[in-house]
PDB file of C-alpha atoms in Angstrom:
ATOM      1  CA  MET A 283      -0.121  -0.035  -0.201  1.00 43.00           C
ATOM      2  CA  LYS A 284       3.184   2.346   0.777  1.00 44.00           C
ATOM      3  CA  LYS A 285       4.260   1.683  -2.550  1.00 46.00           C
ATOM      4  CA  ILE A 286       1.018   2.477  -4.373  1.00 45.00           C
ATOM      5  CA  MET A 287       0.652   5.686  -2.359  1.00 45.00           C
ATOM      6  CA  PHE A 288       4.434   6.649  -3.179  1.00 44.00           C
ATOM      7  CA  CYS A 289       3.541   6.138  -7.010  1.00 48.00           C
ATOM      8  CA  LEU A 290       0.616   8.154  -6.747  1.00 38.00           C
ATOM      9  CA  LEU A 291       2.172  11.000  -4.899  1.00 41.00           C
ATOM     10  CA  THR A 292       5.308  10.864  -7.575  1.00 43.00           C
ATOM     11  CA  ILE A 293       2.741  10.917 -10.730  1.00 39.00           C
ATOM     12  CA  SER A 294       0.831  14.028  -9.174  1.00 41.00           C
ATOM     13  CA  LEU A 295       4.206  15.939  -8.619  1.00 39.00           C
ATOM     14  CA  MET A 296       5.335  15.024 -12.344  1.00 39.00           C
ATOM     15  CA  GLY A 297       2.098  16.088 -13.509  1.00 41.00           C
ATOM     16  CA  THR A 298       2.315  19.617 -11.853  1.00 43.00           C
ATOM     17  CA  MET A 299       5.739  20.176 -13.037  1.00 42.00           C
ATOM     18  CA  VAL A 300       6.330  22.592 -16.200  1.00 40.00           C
ATOM     19  CA  MET A 301       9.714  21.645 -17.636  1.00 41.00           C
ATOM     20  CA  PRO A 302      11.444  23.038 -20.746  1.00 41.00           C
ATOM     21  CA  VAL A 303      12.520  20.364 -23.000  1.00 40.00           C
ATOM     22  CA  HIS A 304      13.922  22.267 -26.050  1.00 40.00           C
ATOM     23  CA  ALA A 305      15.571  25.613 -26.409  1.00 38.00           C
ATOM     24  CA  ALA A 306      17.633  26.552 -29.378  1.00 36.00           C
ATOM     25  CA  ASP A 307      19.743  29.106 -27.212  1.00 37.00           C
ATOM     26  CA  VAL A 308      18.735  30.635 -24.309  1.00 34.00           C
ATOM     27  CA  TYR A 309      20.829  34.027 -25.535  1.00 32.00           C
ATOM     28  CA  ALA A 310      18.961  34.201 -28.965  1.00 35.00           C
ATOM     29  CA  ASP A 311      16.435  36.427 -30.035  1.00 36.00           C
ATOM     30  CA  GLU A 312      12.922  36.816 -28.835  1.00 37.00           C
ATOM     31  CA  THR A 313      11.366  34.458 -31.272  1.00 33.00           C
ATOM     32  CA  THR A 314      13.273  31.476 -29.616  1.00 31.00           C
ATOM     33  CA  ASP A 315      10.919  28.517 -29.398  1.00 35.00           C
ATOM     34  CA  LEU A 316      10.398  26.817 -26.109  1.00 32.00           C
ATOM     35  CA  TYR A 317       8.665  23.322 -25.555  1.00 32.00           C
ATOM     36  CA  PHE A 318       6.993  22.803 -22.382  1.00 34.00           C
ATOM     37  CA  PHE A 319       4.982  19.714 -21.044  1.00 35.00           C
ATOM     38  CA  ASN A 320       1.245  20.544 -21.506  1.00 41.00           C
ATOM     39  CA  GLU A 321      -1.599  19.165 -23.498  1.00 40.00           C
ATOM     40  CA  GLU A 322      -1.360  21.610 -26.571  1.00 43.00           C
ATOM     41  CA  THR A 323       2.254  21.238 -27.108  1.00 38.00           C
ATOM     42  CA  THR A 324       3.871  19.309 -30.049  1.00 39.00           C
ATOM     43  CA  TYR A 325       7.259  17.944 -28.501  1.00 36.00           C
ATOM     44  CA  ASP A 326      10.661  18.165 -30.347  1.00 39.00           C
ATOM     45  CA  GLU A 327      10.919  14.392 -30.885  1.00 40.00           C
ATOM     46  CA  ASP A 328      14.525  14.383 -29.632  1.00 39.00           C
ATOM     47  CA  PHE A 329      13.430  15.435 -26.204  1.00 39.00           C
ATOM     48  CA  THR A 330      10.024  14.090 -25.981  1.00 37.00           C
ATOM     49  CA  LEU A 331       9.339  11.941 -22.801  1.00 41.00           C
ATOM     50  CA  GLU A 332       6.736   9.488 -22.408  1.00 45.00           C
ATOM     51  CA  TYR A 333       4.832   8.882 -19.310  1.00 42.00           C
ATOM     52  CA  PRO A 334       4.650   5.336 -18.311  1.00 56.00           C
ATOM     53  CA  ALA A 335       1.060   3.457 -17.847  1.00 54.00           C
ATOM     54  CA  ASP A 336      -0.596   3.886 -14.649  1.00 74.00           C
ATOM     55  CA  ALA A 337       2.270   3.071 -12.372  1.00 80.00           C
ATOM     56  CA  CYS A 338      -0.122   1.683  -9.357  1.00 85.00           C
ATOM     57  CA  ASP A 339      -1.765  -0.592 -11.691  1.00 86.00           C
ATOM     58  CA  VAL A 340       1.614  -1.897 -12.763  1.00 89.00           C
ATOM     59  CA  ILE A 341       2.381  -2.374  -9.194  1.00 88.00           C
ATOM     60  CA  LEU A 342      -0.766  -4.093  -8.455  1.00 90.00           C
ATOM     61  CA  GLN A 343      -0.492  -6.480 -11.299  1.00 91.00           C
ATOM     62  CA  GLN A 344       3.226  -7.207 -10.407  1.00 92.00           C
ATOM     63  CA  ASP A 345       2.118  -8.144  -6.644  1.00 93.00           C
ATOM     64  CA  PHE A 346      -0.730 -10.093  -8.025  1.00 95.00           C
ATOM     65  CA  GLU A 347       1.473 -12.251 -10.630  1.00 94.00           C
ATOM     66  CA  ALA A 348       3.922 -12.901  -7.555  1.00 94.00           C
ATOM     67  CA  ALA A 349       1.283 -14.149  -5.771  1.00 94.00           C
ATOM     68  CA  MET A 350      -0.064 -16.356  -8.368  1.00 96.00           C
ATOM     69  CA  ARG A 351       3.515 -17.750  -8.671  1.00 95.00           C
ATOM     70  CA  ASP A 352       4.023 -18.334  -4.793  1.00 94.00           C
ATOM     71  CA  GLU A 353       4.002 -21.834  -3.973  1.00 93.00           C
ATOM     72  CA  SER A 354       3.061 -21.212  -0.359  1.00 93.00           C
ATOM     73  CA  ILE A 355      -0.137 -19.675  -0.990  1.00 94.00           C
ATOM     74  CA  LYS A 356      -2.307 -22.745  -1.346  1.00 94.00           C
ATOM     75  CA  LEU A 357      -5.643 -24.274  -0.175  1.00 94.00           C
ATOM     76  CA  SER A 358      -5.621 -25.099   3.486  1.00 91.00           C
ATOM     77  CA  GLU A 359      -5.244 -28.380   4.689  1.00 88.00           C
ATOM     78  CA  VAL A 360      -8.850 -28.476   6.342  1.00 84.00           C
ATOM     79  CA  GLY A 361     -12.147 -29.090   4.386  1.00 85.00           C
ATOM     80  CA  ILE A 362     -15.115 -27.548   4.521  1.00 89.00           C
ATOM     81  CA  GLU A 363     -15.980 -28.659   8.050  1.00 86.00           C
ATOM     82  CA  ALA A 364     -13.817 -25.567   8.888  1.00 87.00           C
ATOM     83  CA  MET A 365     -15.590 -22.962   6.651  1.00 92.00           C
ATOM     84  CA  ASN A 366     -18.757 -21.172   7.156  1.00 93.00           C
ATOM     85  CA  LEU A 367     -21.949 -22.220   5.292  1.00 95.00           C
ATOM     86  CA  ILE A 368     -23.409 -19.207   3.262  1.00 93.00           C
ATOM     87  CA  SER A 369     -26.057 -20.579   1.336  1.00 94.00           C
ATOM     88  CA  THR A 370     -28.086 -23.783   0.654  1.00 95.00           C
ATOM     89  CA  ASN A 371     -30.635 -25.029  -2.043  1.00 95.00           C
ATOM     90  CA  ASP A 372     -32.227 -28.238  -3.140  1.00 94.00           C
ATOM     91  CA  TYR A 373     -34.168 -29.243  -5.967  1.00 94.00           C
ATOM     92  CA  ASP A 374     -35.913 -32.569  -7.204  1.00 94.00           C
ATOM     93  CA  ILE A 375     -34.245 -34.722  -9.478  1.00 93.00           C
ATOM     94  CA  ASP A 376     -36.866 -37.755 -10.018  1.00 93.00           C
ATOM     95  CA  GLY A 377     -39.408 -39.423  -7.789  1.00 92.00           C
ATOM     96  CA  GLU A 378     -36.847 -40.945  -5.610  1.00 94.00           C
ATOM     97  CA  TYR A 379     -33.988 -38.386  -5.436  1.00 96.00           C
ATOM     98  CA  ALA A 380     -33.333 -34.999  -5.017  1.00 97.00           C
ATOM     99  CA  ALA A 381     -30.002 -32.934  -5.118  1.00 97.00           C
ATOM    100  CA  GLU A 382     -28.791 -30.236  -2.720  1.00 97.00           C
ATOM    101  CA  VAL A 383     -26.124 -27.700  -3.279  1.00 96.00           C
ATOM    102  CA  ASN A 384     -24.466 -25.887  -0.274  1.00 96.00           C
ATOM    103  CA  ASP A 385     -21.865 -22.998  -0.527  1.00 96.00           C
ATOM    104  CA  TYR A 386     -18.911 -22.623   2.013  1.00 96.00           C
ATOM    105  CA  GLU A 387     -16.712 -19.602   2.612  1.00 93.00           C
ATOM    106  CA  SER A 388     -13.364 -18.955   4.613  1.00 90.00           C
ATOM    107  CA  LYS A 389     -12.311 -15.504   6.000  1.00 84.00           C
ATOM    108  CA  PRO A 390     -10.566 -13.237   3.475  1.00 84.00           C
ATOM    109  CA  ILE A 391      -7.001 -12.671   4.517  1.00 83.00           C
ATOM    110  CA  LEU A 392      -3.972 -10.676   2.835  1.00 83.00           C
ATOM    111  CA  THR A 393      -1.466 -13.260   1.209  1.00 84.00           C
ATOM    112  CA  ARG A 394       1.404 -11.493   3.117  1.00 79.00           C
ATOM    113  CA  ALA A 395       1.617  -8.920   5.412  1.00 69.00           C
ATOM    114  CA  THR A 396       2.612  -6.078   2.797  1.00 70.00           C
ATOM    115  CA  SER A 397       0.961  -7.608  -0.152  1.00 86.00           C
ATOM    116  CA  THR A 398      -1.990  -5.850  -2.192  1.00 92.00           C
ATOM    117  CA  VAL A 399      -3.528  -9.281  -2.581  1.00 95.00           C
ATOM    118  CA  SER A 400      -6.226 -10.754  -0.602  1.00 94.00           C
ATOM    119  CA  LYS A 401      -7.133 -14.533  -0.999  1.00 94.00           C
ATOM    120  CA  VAL A 402     -10.187 -16.464  -0.014  1.00 95.00           C
ATOM    121  CA  GLU A 403     -11.348 -19.969  -0.102  1.00 96.00           C
ATOM    122  CA  TYR A 404     -14.706 -21.133  -1.225  1.00 96.00           C
ATOM    123  CA  GLY A 405     -16.398 -24.445  -1.413  1.00 96.00           C
ATOM    124  CA  ARG A 406     -19.310 -25.818  -3.033  1.00 97.00           C
ATOM    125  CA  GLU A 407     -20.882 -29.259  -2.426  1.00 97.00           C
ATOM    126  CA  TRP A 408     -23.577 -30.923  -4.564  1.00 97.00           C
ATOM    127  CA  ARG A 409     -25.117 -34.234  -3.259  1.00 97.00           C
ATOM    128  CA  ILE A 410     -27.655 -36.637  -4.300  1.00 97.00           C
ATOM    129  CA  TYR A 411     -29.875 -37.890  -1.587  1.00 97.00           C
ATOM    130  CA  ARG A 412     -32.819 -40.192  -1.097  1.00 97.00           C
ATOM    131  CA  LYS A 413     -36.186 -38.051  -0.282  1.00 96.00           C
ATOM    132  CA  SER A 414     -37.749 -40.970   1.798  1.00 96.00           C
ATOM    133  CA  ASP A 415     -34.879 -40.584   4.480  1.00 96.00           C
ATOM    134  CA  ASN A 416     -32.436 -37.891   3.546  1.00 96.00           C
ATOM    135  CA  ALA A 417     -29.491 -40.406   3.001  1.00 97.00           C
ATOM    136  CA  THR A 418     -26.892 -39.107   0.969  1.00 97.00           C
ATOM    137  CA  MET A 419     -25.970 -41.300  -1.948  1.00 98.00           C
ATOM    138  CA  VAL A 420     -23.112 -39.556  -3.627  1.00 98.00           C
ATOM    139  CA  GLN A 421     -21.603 -36.289  -2.614  1.00 98.00           C
ATOM    140  CA  TRP A 422     -19.035 -34.116  -4.508  1.00 98.00           C
ATOM    141  CA  VAL A 423     -16.988 -31.113  -2.728  1.00 97.00           C
ATOM    142  CA  LEU A 424     -15.369 -28.750  -4.958  1.00 97.00           C
ATOM    143  CA  ARG A 425     -12.886 -26.155  -3.010  1.00 97.00           C
ATOM    144  CA  GLY A 426     -11.138 -23.351  -4.529  1.00 97.00           C
ATOM    145  CA  LEU A 427      -8.606 -20.936  -3.668  1.00 97.00           C
ATOM    146  CA  PHE A 428      -9.122 -17.316  -5.217  1.00 97.00           C
ATOM    147  CA  LEU A 429      -6.728 -14.103  -4.970  1.00 97.00           C
ATOM    148  CA  TYR A 430      -8.083 -10.689  -5.850  1.00 96.00           C
ATOM    149  CA  ASN A 431      -6.843  -7.100  -5.387  1.00 95.00           C
ATOM    150  CA  GLY A 432      -9.578  -4.884  -6.619  1.00 94.00           C
ATOM    151  CA  LYS A 433      -8.390  -5.076 -10.015  1.00 93.00           C
ATOM    152  CA  THR A 434      -7.975  -8.481 -10.920  1.00 95.00           C
ATOM    153  CA  SER A 435      -9.121 -11.874  -9.696  1.00 97.00           C
ATOM    154  CA  GLN A 436      -8.605 -15.440 -10.121  1.00 97.00           C
ATOM    155  CA  CYS A 437      -8.833 -18.900  -9.052  1.00 98.00           C
ATOM    156  CA  LYS A 438      -5.450 -20.102  -8.360  1.00 98.00           C
ATOM    157  CA  GLN A 439      -6.046 -23.710  -7.076  1.00 97.00           C
ATOM    158  CA  THR A 440      -8.957 -26.256  -6.827  1.00 98.00           C
ATOM    159  CA  THR A 441      -9.664 -29.692  -5.221  1.00 97.00           C
ATOM    160  CA  MET A 442     -12.507 -31.937  -5.121  1.00 97.00           C
ATOM    161  CA  LYS A 443     -13.346 -34.690  -2.952  1.00 96.00           C
ATOM    162  CA  CYS A 444     -16.194 -37.213  -3.942  1.00 97.00           C
ATOM    163  CA  TYR A 445     -18.134 -39.876  -1.268  1.00 97.00           C
ATOM    164  CA  ASN A 446     -19.875 -42.677  -2.564  1.00 98.00           C
ATOM    165  CA  ASN A 447     -22.022 -43.836   0.424  1.00 97.00           C
ATOM    166  CA  ALA A 448     -24.279 -46.132  -1.799  1.00 97.00           C
ATOM    167  CA  SER A 449     -21.633 -47.854  -3.933  1.00 96.00           C
ATOM    168  CA  ASP A 450     -23.988 -50.744  -4.257  1.00 96.00           C
ATOM    169  CA  ILE A 451     -26.539 -48.371  -5.990  1.00 96.00           C
ATOM    170  CA  PHE A 452     -24.348 -45.752  -7.782  1.00 97.00           C
ATOM    171  CA  THR A 453     -21.383 -45.573  -9.849  1.00 97.00           C
ATOM    172  CA  VAL A 454     -19.476 -42.671  -9.800  1.00 98.00           C
ATOM    173  CA  THR A 455     -18.438 -41.277 -13.442  1.00 97.00           C
ATOM    174  CA  SER A 456     -16.900 -37.835 -13.200  1.00 96.00           C
ATOM    175  CA  LYS A 457     -15.164 -36.054 -10.286  1.00 96.00           C
ATOM    176  CA  SER A 458     -12.985 -33.488 -12.280  1.00 97.00           C
ATOM    177  CA  HIS A 459     -12.121 -29.950 -11.257  1.00 98.00           C
ATOM    178  CA  TYR A 460     -10.169 -27.123 -12.557  1.00 98.00           C
ATOM    179  CA  PRO A 461      -9.771 -23.326 -12.320  1.00 98.00           C
ATOM    180  CA  SER A 462     -11.090 -21.222 -15.084  1.00 97.00           C
ATOM    181  CA  GLY A 463     -10.288 -17.653 -14.887  1.00 97.00           C
ATOM    182  CA  MET A 464     -11.738 -16.290 -11.646  1.00 97.00           C
ATOM    183  CA  TYR A 465     -13.922 -19.674 -11.316  1.00 98.00           C
ATOM    184  CA  ALA A 466     -13.362 -22.859  -9.620  1.00 98.00           C
ATOM    185  CA  VAL A 467     -15.289 -25.435 -11.826  1.00 98.00           C
ATOM    186  CA  GLY A 468     -16.134 -29.062 -10.777  1.00 98.00           C
ATOM    187  CA  LYS A 469     -17.812 -31.699 -13.113  1.00 97.00           C
ATOM    188  CA  CYS A 470     -19.959 -34.283 -11.159  1.00 97.00           C
ATOM    189  CA  GLY A 471     -21.486 -37.688 -12.467  1.00 97.00           C
ATOM    190  CA  ALA A 472     -23.005 -40.956 -11.383  1.00 98.00           C
ATOM    191  CA  VAL A 473     -24.965 -43.558 -12.641  1.00 97.00           C
ATOM    192  CA  ASP A 474     -27.724 -45.643 -11.286  1.00 96.00           C
ATOM    193  CA  LYS A 475     -26.529 -49.133 -11.396  1.00 96.00           C
ATOM    194  CA  LYS A 476     -29.983 -50.881 -11.662  1.00 92.00           C
ATOM    195  CA  THR A 477     -31.716 -48.407 -13.905  1.00 93.00           C
ATOM    196  CA  GLY A 478     -28.722 -47.163 -15.907  1.00 95.00           C
ATOM    197  CA  LYS A 479     -29.766 -43.470 -15.344  1.00 95.00           C
ATOM    198  CA  ALA A 480     -27.343 -40.898 -15.386  1.00 96.00           C
ATOM    199  CA  TYR A 481     -27.118 -37.843 -12.906  1.00 96.00           C
ATOM    200  CA  SER A 482     -24.661 -35.311 -13.603  1.00 95.00           C
ATOM    201  CA  GLN A 483     -23.927 -31.648 -12.708  1.00 96.00           C
ATOM    202  CA  VAL A 484     -21.553 -28.701 -13.327  1.00 97.00           C
ATOM    203  CA  ILE A 485     -20.923 -26.747 -10.583  1.00 96.00           C
ATOM    204  CA  ARG A 486     -18.763 -23.585 -10.202  1.00 95.00           C
ATOM    205  CA  ILE A 487     -18.103 -20.651  -7.806  1.00 96.00           C
ATOM    206  CA  GLY A 488     -15.974 -17.592  -8.539  1.00 96.00           C
ATOM    207  CA  VAL A 489     -14.603 -14.294  -6.984  1.00 97.00           C
ATOM    208  CA  THR A 490     -14.848 -10.892  -8.541  1.00 97.00           C
ATOM    209  CA  PRO A 491     -11.807  -8.510  -8.433  1.00 97.00           C
ATOM    210  CA  THR A 492     -13.557  -6.826  -5.363  1.00 95.00           C
ATOM    211  CA  GLY A 493     -13.742 -10.238  -3.623  1.00 94.00           C
ATOM    212  CA  LYS A 494     -17.672 -10.737  -4.155  1.00 94.00           C
ATOM    213  CA  VAL A 495     -18.538 -14.498  -4.690  1.00 93.00           C
ATOM    214  CA  VAL A 496     -20.504 -15.353  -7.826  1.00 92.00           C
ATOM    215  CA  ARG A 497     -21.794 -18.620  -9.020  1.00 85.00           C
TER     216      ARG A 497
END
C-alpha cells in the first residue's frame, strides 16, 4: 500500500511540473521557441518523454502475478468443516432422489503482511440424497482458492472430493475439477447401476476483483 501511495504522489508531482525540453539558444532573439509539457504542445522528437502507463496498476499487477507464482499460497489442509455455510438450495431430480447444493466460505486474508493481494477459499457441495429418508447417496465437494486485489481476480487452485455412500446403487463417473479464470469448476457424475440413469452436474463458484462471490 505504501508503494501505491508513493507512486501516486510521484505521478501527481510530475503532472504539476512545467519543464522546458528544448531551447535553441537561451541568449537568442525573442523568437526562440520553447517546448513545455502541456496538453497543447507538440514536442521536439529528440526530447519527448513518455509517461508510463498507470504506475499503480503496474504495481498491483506485479504483486498479483507474484502471488499467483508463490507456491506457499495454497489451499488449507482442512475441508469445508472449517468453513462457514453461506447458502443452501435443493431441488428434485426424480421421484426417488433430490439434489442439494451448499456453499461455504473462509474468512478473506492478505496473502502477505505487505501485499496488495487478498485470498479467500470457497467451497461448493453437490449431493444426491434419497427423499424418503434424506440419506446421502453420492456427494461431491469442490473447493477453490481465489486471489483478488480490486483490479484482478483469479482462481489459483482447486480440489474435489467425492464420497459414494451408496456404492451398491451408484457408480461415480465424473469428479474432475479445474480453475477457469475467476472460477473454480467441478464436474460431477454418477449412474444408477440398476436403472442406468445418469445424474450429472457442473458446479462452479467464483470471486470478482472486489472479492464478491459469484456462481
